[in-house]
mmCIF file of C-alpha atoms in Angstrom:
data_model
loop_
_atom_site.group_PDB
_atom_site.id
_atom_site.type_symbol
_atom_site.label_atom_id
_atom_site.label_comp_id
_atom_site.label_asym_id
_atom_site.label_seq_id
_atom_site.Cartn_x
_atom_site.Cartn_y
_atom_site.Cartn_z
ATOM 1 C CA MET A 27 9.304 8.427 62.984
ATOM 2 C CA THR A 28 12.055 10.363 61.283
ATOM 3 C CA ILE A 29 13.065 9.250 57.760
ATOM 4 C CA GLN A 30 16.809 9.172 57.355
ATOM 5 C CA PRO A 31 18.383 10.885 54.310
ATOM 6 C CA ALA A 32 19.432 7.547 52.799
ATOM 7 C CA GLU A 33 15.900 6.152 53.155
ATOM 8 C CA HIS A 34 14.457 9.360 51.702
ATOM 9 C CA THR A 35 16.698 8.979 48.658
ATOM 10 C CA GLN A 36 15.615 5.349 48.187
ATOM 11 C CA VAL A 37 11.937 6.313 48.317
ATOM 12 C CA LEU A 38 12.418 9.055 45.711
ATOM 13 C CA THR A 39 14.352 6.655 43.501
ATOM 14 C CA ARG A 40 11.556 4.071 43.626
ATOM 15 C CA ILE A 41 8.964 6.730 42.812
ATOM 16 C CA ALA A 42 11.026 7.961 39.855
ATOM 17 C CA GLN A 43 11.458 4.421 38.560
ATOM 18 C CA ALA A 44 7.731 3.761 38.830
ATOM 19 C CA LEU A 45 6.939 6.943 36.912
ATOM 20 C CA GLU A 46 9.413 5.991 34.189
ATOM 21 C CA ARG A 47 7.664 2.645 33.752
ATOM 22 C CA LEU A 48 4.338 4.442 33.272
ATOM 23 C CA VAL A 49 5.667 6.723 30.535
ATOM 24 C CA PRO A 50 6.038 4.966 27.157
ATOM 25 C CA PRO A 51 9.491 5.227 25.622
ATOM 26 C CA ALA A 52 9.986 7.798 22.901
ATOM 27 C CA PRO A 53 9.781 6.322 19.401
ATOM 28 C CA ALA A 54 13.118 5.571 17.820
ATOM 29 C CA VAL A 55 14.418 8.120 15.350
ATOM 30 C CA THR A 56 13.893 6.864 11.796
ATOM 31 C CA ASP A 57 16.689 6.998 9.267
ATOM 32 C CA TRP A 58 14.674 7.871 6.151
ATOM 33 C CA LEU A 59 17.692 7.428 3.870
ATOM 34 C CA ALA A 60 18.738 3.921 4.880
ATOM 35 C CA HIS A 61 16.012 1.587 3.615
ATOM 36 C CA PRO A 62 13.986 0.943 0.440
ATOM 37 C CA ALA A 63 10.657 0.779 2.273
ATOM 38 C CA TYR A 64 8.974 1.544 5.591
ATOM 39 C CA VAL A 65 5.721 0.767 7.395
ATOM 40 C CA TRP A 66 4.089 3.704 9.175
ATOM 41 C CA THR A 67 2.289 2.622 12.362
ATOM 42 C CA GLY A 68 0.644 5.945 13.201
ATOM 43 C CA ASN A 69 3.375 7.500 15.332
ATOM 44 C CA ALA A 70 6.552 5.753 14.164
ATOM 45 C CA ALA A 71 8.064 4.009 11.158
ATOM 46 C CA ARG A 72 9.300 0.439 10.953
ATOM 47 C CA PRO A 73 12.064 -0.004 8.347
ATOM 48 C CA VAL A 74 11.829 -2.765 5.744
ATOM 49 C CA GLU A 75 15.250 -4.102 4.855
ATOM 50 C CA ARG A 76 14.241 -5.548 1.482
ATOM 51 C CA LEU A 77 11.392 -4.479 -0.795
ATOM 52 C CA ASP A 78 9.708 -7.683 -1.933
ATOM 53 C CA ALA A 79 8.383 -7.216 -5.468
ATOM 54 C CA PRO A 80 8.208 -9.213 -8.696
ATOM 55 C CA ALA A 81 10.178 -8.166 -11.758
ATOM 56 C CA LEU A 82 8.166 -5.834 -13.944
ATOM 57 C CA THR A 83 8.542 -8.236 -16.876
ATOM 58 C CA LEU A 84 6.607 -10.865 -14.919
ATOM 59 C CA LEU A 85 3.555 -8.624 -14.511
ATOM 60 C CA ARG A 86 1.548 -9.496 -17.601
ATOM 61 C CA GLY A 87 -1.967 -8.766 -18.768
ATOM 62 C CA ILE A 88 -1.737 -5.203 -17.397
ATOM 63 C CA ASP A 89 0.655 -3.628 -19.902
ATOM 64 C CA GLY A 90 -1.191 -0.314 -20.235
ATOM 65 C CA GLN A 91 -1.542 0.105 -16.482
ATOM 66 C CA LYS A 92 2.085 -0.866 -15.966
ATOM 67 C CA ASP A 93 3.368 1.757 -18.399
ATOM 68 C CA ARG A 94 1.472 4.562 -16.681
ATOM 69 C CA VAL A 95 2.465 3.584 -13.141
ATOM 70 C CA VAL A 96 6.131 2.948 -13.976
ATOM 71 C CA THR A 97 6.429 6.262 -15.831
ATOM 72 C CA ASN A 98 4.889 8.187 -12.941
ATOM 73 C CA VAL A 99 7.050 6.533 -10.266
ATOM 74 C CA GLU A 100 10.137 7.097 -12.408
ATOM 75 C CA ARG A 101 9.320 10.822 -12.530
ATOM 76 C CA LEU A 102 8.950 10.933 -8.771
ATOM 77 C CA ALA A 103 12.282 9.180 -8.240
ATOM 78 C CA ALA A 104 13.972 11.622 -10.611
ATOM 79 C CA GLY A 105 12.593 14.586 -8.679
ATOM 80 C CA HIS A 106 10.185 15.638 -11.414
ATOM 81 C CA ALA A 107 6.492 16.475 -11.172
ATOM 82 C CA ALA A 108 4.440 13.327 -10.543
ATOM 83 C CA HIS A 109 0.810 12.436 -9.894
ATOM 84 C CA ASP A 110 -1.029 10.923 -6.984
ATOM 85 C CA MET A 111 -2.404 7.565 -8.123
ATOM 86 C CA LEU A 112 -5.586 5.611 -7.520
ATOM 87 C CA LEU A 113 -5.365 2.004 -8.703
ATOM 88 C CA TRP A 114 -8.838 0.513 -8.596
ATOM 89 C CA GLY A 115 -10.672 -2.546 -9.841
ATOM 90 C CA SER A 116 -10.710 -6.320 -9.690
ATOM 91 C CA ARG A 117 -9.079 -8.167 -6.836
ATOM 92 C CA GLY A 118 -5.897 -10.063 -7.493
ATOM 93 C CA MET A 119 -4.913 -8.209 -10.669
ATOM 94 C CA GLY A 120 -1.576 -6.943 -9.378
ATOM 95 C CA LYS A 121 -2.334 -3.423 -8.164
ATOM 96 C CA SER A 122 -0.152 -3.501 -5.053
ATOM 97 C CA ALA A 123 2.456 -5.768 -6.677
ATOM 98 C CA LEU A 124 2.791 -3.272 -9.530
ATOM 99 C CA LEU A 125 3.383 -0.378 -7.128
ATOM 100 C CA ARG A 126 6.076 -2.278 -5.263
ATOM 101 C CA ALA A 127 7.711 -3.402 -8.501
ATOM 102 C CA ALA A 128 7.656 0.137 -9.923
ATOM 103 C CA VAL A 129 9.349 1.563 -6.815
ATOM 104 C CA LYS A 130 11.942 -1.216 -6.831
ATOM 105 C CA SER A 131 12.685 -0.550 -10.509
ATOM 106 C CA ALA A 132 12.930 3.212 -9.962
ATOM 107 C CA ASP A 133 15.244 2.669 -6.993
ATOM 108 C CA ALA A 134 17.519 0.540 -9.196
ATOM 109 C CA ALA A 135 17.638 3.326 -11.781
ATOM 110 C CA HIS A 136 18.073 6.070 -9.147
ATOM 111 C CA PRO A 137 19.780 4.365 -6.178
ATOM 112 C CA GLY A 138 18.601 5.705 -2.849
ATOM 113 C CA ARG A 139 16.387 8.374 -4.401
ATOM 114 C CA ILE A 140 12.967 6.859 -3.661
ATOM 115 C CA ALA A 141 11.329 4.759 -0.948
ATOM 116 C CA LEU A 142 7.920 3.221 -0.407
ATOM 117 C CA VAL A 143 6.056 3.981 2.824
ATOM 118 C CA GLN A 144 3.036 1.791 3.505
ATOM 119 C CA VAL A 145 0.317 3.173 5.769
ATOM 120 C CA ALA A 146 -2.449 1.032 7.256
ATOM 121 C CA GLN A 147 -5.953 2.506 7.237
ATOM 122 C CA GLU A 148 -6.024 2.622 11.027
ATOM 123 C CA ALA A 149 -2.878 4.810 10.927
ATOM 124 C CA LEU A 150 -4.313 7.440 8.562
ATOM 125 C CA SER A 151 -4.841 9.986 11.324
ATOM 126 C CA GLY A 152 -1.101 10.058 12.013
ATOM 127 C CA VAL A 153 0.036 10.749 8.469
ATOM 128 C CA THR A 154 0.248 14.498 9.017
ATOM 129 C CA ASP A 155 3.226 13.781 11.268
ATOM 130 C CA LEU A 156 4.601 11.412 8.642
ATOM 131 C CA PHE A 157 4.443 14.087 5.939
ATOM 132 C CA ALA A 158 6.127 16.581 8.230
ATOM 133 C CA ALA A 159 9.008 14.149 8.724
ATOM 134 C CA LEU A 160 9.316 13.201 5.051
ATOM 135 C CA GLY A 161 9.317 16.829 3.929
ATOM 136 C CA LYS A 162 12.643 17.356 5.696
ATOM 137 C CA VAL A 163 14.361 14.490 3.860
ATOM 138 C CA ASN A 164 16.255 14.839 0.593
ATOM 139 C CA ARG A 165 14.531 11.855 -0.980
ATOM 140 C CA SER A 166 11.283 11.083 -2.801
ATOM 141 C CA PHE A 167 8.591 8.965 -1.140
ATOM 142 C CA LEU A 168 5.552 7.113 -2.418
ATOM 143 C CA VAL A 169 3.084 6.803 0.440
ATOM 144 C CA PHE A 170 1.075 3.653 -0.184
ATOM 145 C CA ILE A 171 -2.395 2.886 1.229
ATOM 146 C CA ASP A 172 -3.498 -0.606 0.223
ATOM 147 C CA ASP A 173 -7.052 -1.868 -0.256
ATOM 148 C CA LEU A 174 -8.709 1.336 0.879
ATOM 149 C CA GLY A 175 -12.400 1.316 1.724
ATOM 150 C CA PHE A 176 -14.583 3.064 4.243
ATOM 151 C CA GLU A 177 -17.087 1.591 6.624
ATOM 152 C CA GLU A 178 -20.577 3.002 6.907
ATOM 153 C CA GLY A 179 -20.519 6.298 8.784
ATOM 154 C CA ASP A 180 -16.757 6.734 8.531
ATOM 155 C CA GLY A 181 -16.322 10.311 7.437
ATOM 156 C CA ALA A 182 -12.851 10.953 8.839
ATOM 157 C CA GLY A 183 -10.939 8.909 6.258
ATOM 158 C CA PRO A 184 -12.310 10.692 3.176
ATOM 159 C CA ARG A 185 -11.814 14.107 4.758
ATOM 160 C CA ILE A 186 -8.193 13.363 5.658
ATOM 161 C CA LEU A 187 -7.409 12.127 2.148
ATOM 162 C CA ARG A 188 -9.192 15.041 0.506
ATOM 163 C CA SER A 189 -7.186 17.499 2.614
ATOM 164 C CA TRP A 190 -3.912 15.917 1.463
ATOM 165 C CA LEU A 191 -4.918 15.784 -2.183
ATOM 166 C CA GLU A 192 -6.290 19.319 -2.390
ATOM 167 C CA GLY A 193 -3.512 20.920 -0.402
ATOM 168 C CA GLY A 194 -4.365 22.904 2.685
ATOM 169 C CA VAL A 195 -2.569 24.736 5.442
ATOM 170 C CA GLU A 196 -0.480 21.626 6.041
ATOM 171 C CA ALA A 197 -0.192 20.392 2.467
ATOM 172 C CA ARG A 198 2.016 17.414 1.832
ATOM 173 C CA PRO A 199 5.554 18.219 0.692
ATOM 174 C CA ALA A 200 6.565 18.159 -2.968
ATOM 175 C CA ASN A 201 8.734 15.058 -2.522
ATOM 176 C CA VAL A 202 5.759 12.934 -1.417
ATOM 177 C CA ARG A 203 3.014 11.415 -3.556
ATOM 178 C CA LEU A 204 0.117 9.136 -2.650
ATOM 179 C CA ALA A 205 -0.690 5.766 -4.180
ATOM 180 C CA VAL A 206 -3.960 4.144 -3.149
ATOM 181 C CA THR A 207 -5.415 0.792 -4.182
ATOM 182 C CA SER A 208 -9.106 0.018 -3.908
ATOM 183 C CA ASN A 209 -11.561 -2.493 -5.288
ATOM 184 C CA ARG A 210 -13.922 0.266 -6.380
ATOM 185 C CA ARG A 211 -13.186 3.569 -8.049
ATOM 186 C CA ALA A 212 -15.523 5.396 -5.670
ATOM 187 C CA ILE A 213 -13.540 4.117 -2.633
ATOM 188 C CA VAL A 214 -16.845 3.424 -0.884
ATOM 189 C CA GLY A 215 -18.180 0.210 0.566
ATOM 190 C CA ARG A 216 -21.352 -1.367 -0.785
ATOM 191 C CA SER A 217 -24.343 -0.730 1.420
ATOM 192 C CA MET A 218 -28.091 -0.815 1.057
ATOM 193 C CA ALA A 219 -28.037 2.575 2.757
ATOM 194 C CA GLU A 220 -27.006 4.026 -0.604
ATOM 195 C CA GLN A 221 -30.548 3.267 -1.770
ATOM 196 C CA ASP A 222 -32.362 3.593 1.570
ATOM 197 C CA ASP A 223 -31.679 7.295 1.990
ATOM 198 C CA PRO A 224 -32.012 9.174 -1.324
ATOM 199 C CA ILE A 225 -30.425 12.364 -0.008
ATOM 200 C CA ASN A 226 -27.778 11.832 2.655
ATOM 201 C CA ALA A 227 -26.438 8.574 1.266
ATOM 202 C CA ARG A 228 -26.179 10.069 -2.207
ATOM 203 C CA ASP A 229 -24.223 12.971 -0.766
ATOM 204 C CA ALA A 230 -21.852 10.532 0.917
ATOM 205 C CA VAL A 231 -21.288 8.649 -2.332
ATOM 206 C CA ASP A 232 -20.733 11.909 -4.223
ATOM 207 C CA GLU A 233 -18.155 12.964 -1.630
ATOM 208 C CA LYS A 234 -16.168 9.792 -2.118
ATOM 209 C CA LEU A 235 -16.469 9.974 -5.902
ATOM 210 C CA ALA A 236 -15.091 13.505 -5.685
ATOM 211 C CA LEU A 237 -12.222 12.122 -3.641
ATOM 212 C CA ALA A 238 -11.405 9.652 -6.431
ATOM 213 C CA ASP A 239 -11.441 12.471 -8.978
ATOM 214 C CA ARG A 240 -8.691 14.272 -7.106
ATOM 215 C CA PHE A 241 -6.048 11.720 -8.029
ATOM 216 C CA GLY A 242 -3.988 12.779 -11.020
ATOM 217 C CA LEU A 243 -3.968 9.184 -12.268
ATOM 218 C CA SER A 244 -6.995 6.914 -11.837
ATOM 219 C CA ILE A 245 -6.149 3.535 -13.351
ATOM 220 C CA GLY A 246 -8.610 0.675 -13.661
ATOM 221 C CA PHE A 247 -7.751 -3.025 -13.383
ATOM 222 C CA HIS A 248 -10.243 -5.502 -14.787
ATOM 223 C CA ASN A 249 -10.754 -9.258 -14.714
ATOM 224 C CA CYS A 250 -8.313 -10.963 -17.037
ATOM 225 C CA ASP A 251 -9.477 -13.111 -19.922
ATOM 226 C CA GLN A 252 -8.277 -16.634 -20.533
ATOM 227 C CA ASP A 253 -5.391 -15.633 -22.796
ATOM 228 C CA SER A 254 -4.073 -13.097 -20.281
ATOM 229 C CA TYR A 255 -4.376 -15.613 -17.450
ATOM 230 C CA LEU A 256 -2.356 -18.186 -19.373
ATOM 231 C CA ALA A 257 0.190 -15.543 -20.399
ATOM 232 C CA ILE A 258 0.766 -14.634 -16.753
ATOM 233 C CA ILE A 259 1.374 -18.263 -15.883
ATOM 234 C CA GLY A 260 3.665 -18.709 -18.884
ATOM 235 C CA GLY A 261 5.800 -15.773 -17.777
ATOM 236 C CA TYR A 262 6.250 -17.088 -14.265
ATOM 237 C CA ALA A 263 6.781 -20.673 -15.404
ATOM 238 C CA GLY A 264 9.473 -19.578 -17.835
ATOM 239 C CA GLU A 265 11.200 -17.494 -15.174
ATOM 240 C CA PHE A 266 11.320 -20.350 -12.678
ATOM 241 C CA GLY A 267 11.848 -23.230 -15.093
ATOM 242 C CA LEU A 268 8.524 -24.950 -14.405
ATOM 243 C CA GLU A 269 6.672 -27.270 -16.746
ATOM 244 C CA TRP A 270 2.934 -26.763 -17.104
ATOM 245 C CA GLU A 271 -0.102 -27.525 -19.236
ATOM 246 C CA PRO A 272 -2.735 -24.931 -20.198
ATOM 247 C CA ALA A 273 -5.552 -27.410 -19.567
ATOM 248 C CA ASP A 274 -4.297 -27.998 -16.027
ATOM 249 C CA ALA A 275 -3.985 -24.257 -15.446
ATOM 250 C CA LEU A 276 -7.549 -23.667 -16.628
ATOM 251 C CA GLU A 277 -8.832 -26.451 -14.417
ATOM 252 C CA TRP A 278 -7.077 -24.760 -11.483
ATOM 253 C CA SER A 279 -8.883 -21.483 -12.233
ATOM 254 C CA ARG A 280 -12.231 -23.271 -12.512
ATOM 255 C CA ARG A 281 -11.739 -24.833 -9.107
ATOM 256 C CA ARG A 282 -10.815 -21.431 -7.711
ATOM 257 C CA GLY A 283 -13.811 -19.813 -9.395
ATOM 258 C CA ALA A 284 -11.768 -16.960 -10.853
ATOM 259 C CA ARG A 285 -9.037 -15.943 -13.270
ATOM 260 C CA SER A 286 -6.632 -13.302 -12.034
ATOM 261 C CA GLY A 287 -2.979 -12.597 -11.512
ATOM 262 C CA ARG A 288 -3.298 -13.832 -7.942
ATOM 263 C CA VAL A 289 -4.879 -17.134 -8.998
ATOM 264 C CA ALA A 290 -2.159 -17.504 -11.647
ATOM 265 C CA TRP A 291 0.542 -17.004 -9.006
ATOM 266 C CA GLN A 292 -1.128 -19.548 -6.724
ATOM 267 C CA TYR A 293 -1.058 -22.049 -9.587
ATOM 268 C CA VAL A 294 2.632 -21.336 -10.195
ATOM 269 C CA ASN A 295 3.280 -21.908 -6.494
ATOM 270 C CA GLU A 296 1.481 -25.240 -6.841
ATOM 271 C CA LEU A 297 3.675 -26.139 -9.841
ATOM 272 C CA ALA A 298 6.799 -25.353 -7.840
ATOM 273 C CA GLY A 299 5.586 -27.492 -4.970
ATOM 274 C CA ARG A 300 4.932 -30.410 -7.308
ATOM 275 C CA ALA A 301 8.412 -30.032 -8.752
ATOM 276 C CA GLY A 302 10.038 -29.817 -5.327
ATOM 277 C CA LYS A 303 11.257 -26.264 -5.910
ATOM 278 C CA THR A 304 11.070 -23.018 -3.983
ATOM 279 C CA ILE A 305 10.252 -19.714 -5.670
#
C-alpha cells in the first residue's frame, strides 16, 4: 500500500510530537538580579519573592555570633573580602534565622547587591553549575546549606565542599561565599563506627574536621541559659504587644524539655494564639 504525501506528513508530525513529550523542557532562565533569595534544585533555581527573616534586634542571646555574621555578610554585600561561614552547635538557637536576617539587613543597606541562595544537600552535586551561573552576575551571593550532615559512607559531600573551599580548577567566583549550618562542628554524623574501626573511621572523622577548619569563620551556638531564654521571649513579646509571665514561659520550656530560641518562639506563638492575634 502506497502512503500518500499527506499521510506521510501526519505520521512524521505524530512521531515528532511523541519525541518532544519524551524530552524534558529546558529549565527556565533565571533572573539573578530580580529577587532577594532563590532555592537551587540541582539544575535550576526557584526564585523567592520575599525573604522571610526576623529583625536582627529580635535575635537575642546570641549577640557575639550575630555581630560576626552581620559584619561578614555586610562585607560581602559591599563587594569586599568576606569569609565562608560554618555556624554549628545546638539546635534551635537561631543559626539559619540569623543568616536570613543578616542577608535581609545587608540588602536593605545595599539594595539589590546581595541575595541568598539555599541549596538542599541532595542538590550539592549540581552546585558547580550554580557557581558558574552566579560568577557571571554583577551581584554578591551567599550560598546557604542548612543543617548539613553526612550519612555513613557518604564521601562525595565532604569532597565537593572541600573542593569549593580550597579552590581548584573550577573555584567558586569571588562574588560567592558559602554559609553552612550544622549541629556539630565536625559536620559528621554520630556513629558507633567511629569507635569500631580505629583506623579508617578515624581518618573519616579527621577528613570532616579538616573540612570544618577550612571555613574562615567557625561560629558556635550553645544552649541558652534561663536568662537568655526569657530575654528572647521578652523581645518578641514586646515587638508584638503580648502579655506574658516568666513562670509560665519556664513551665512551657519544662514541658518541651529544652530552652532555646526555637522553644521561645513557639511559646510566643502560643501567646499570640491565646490573645487571638497573628504574628
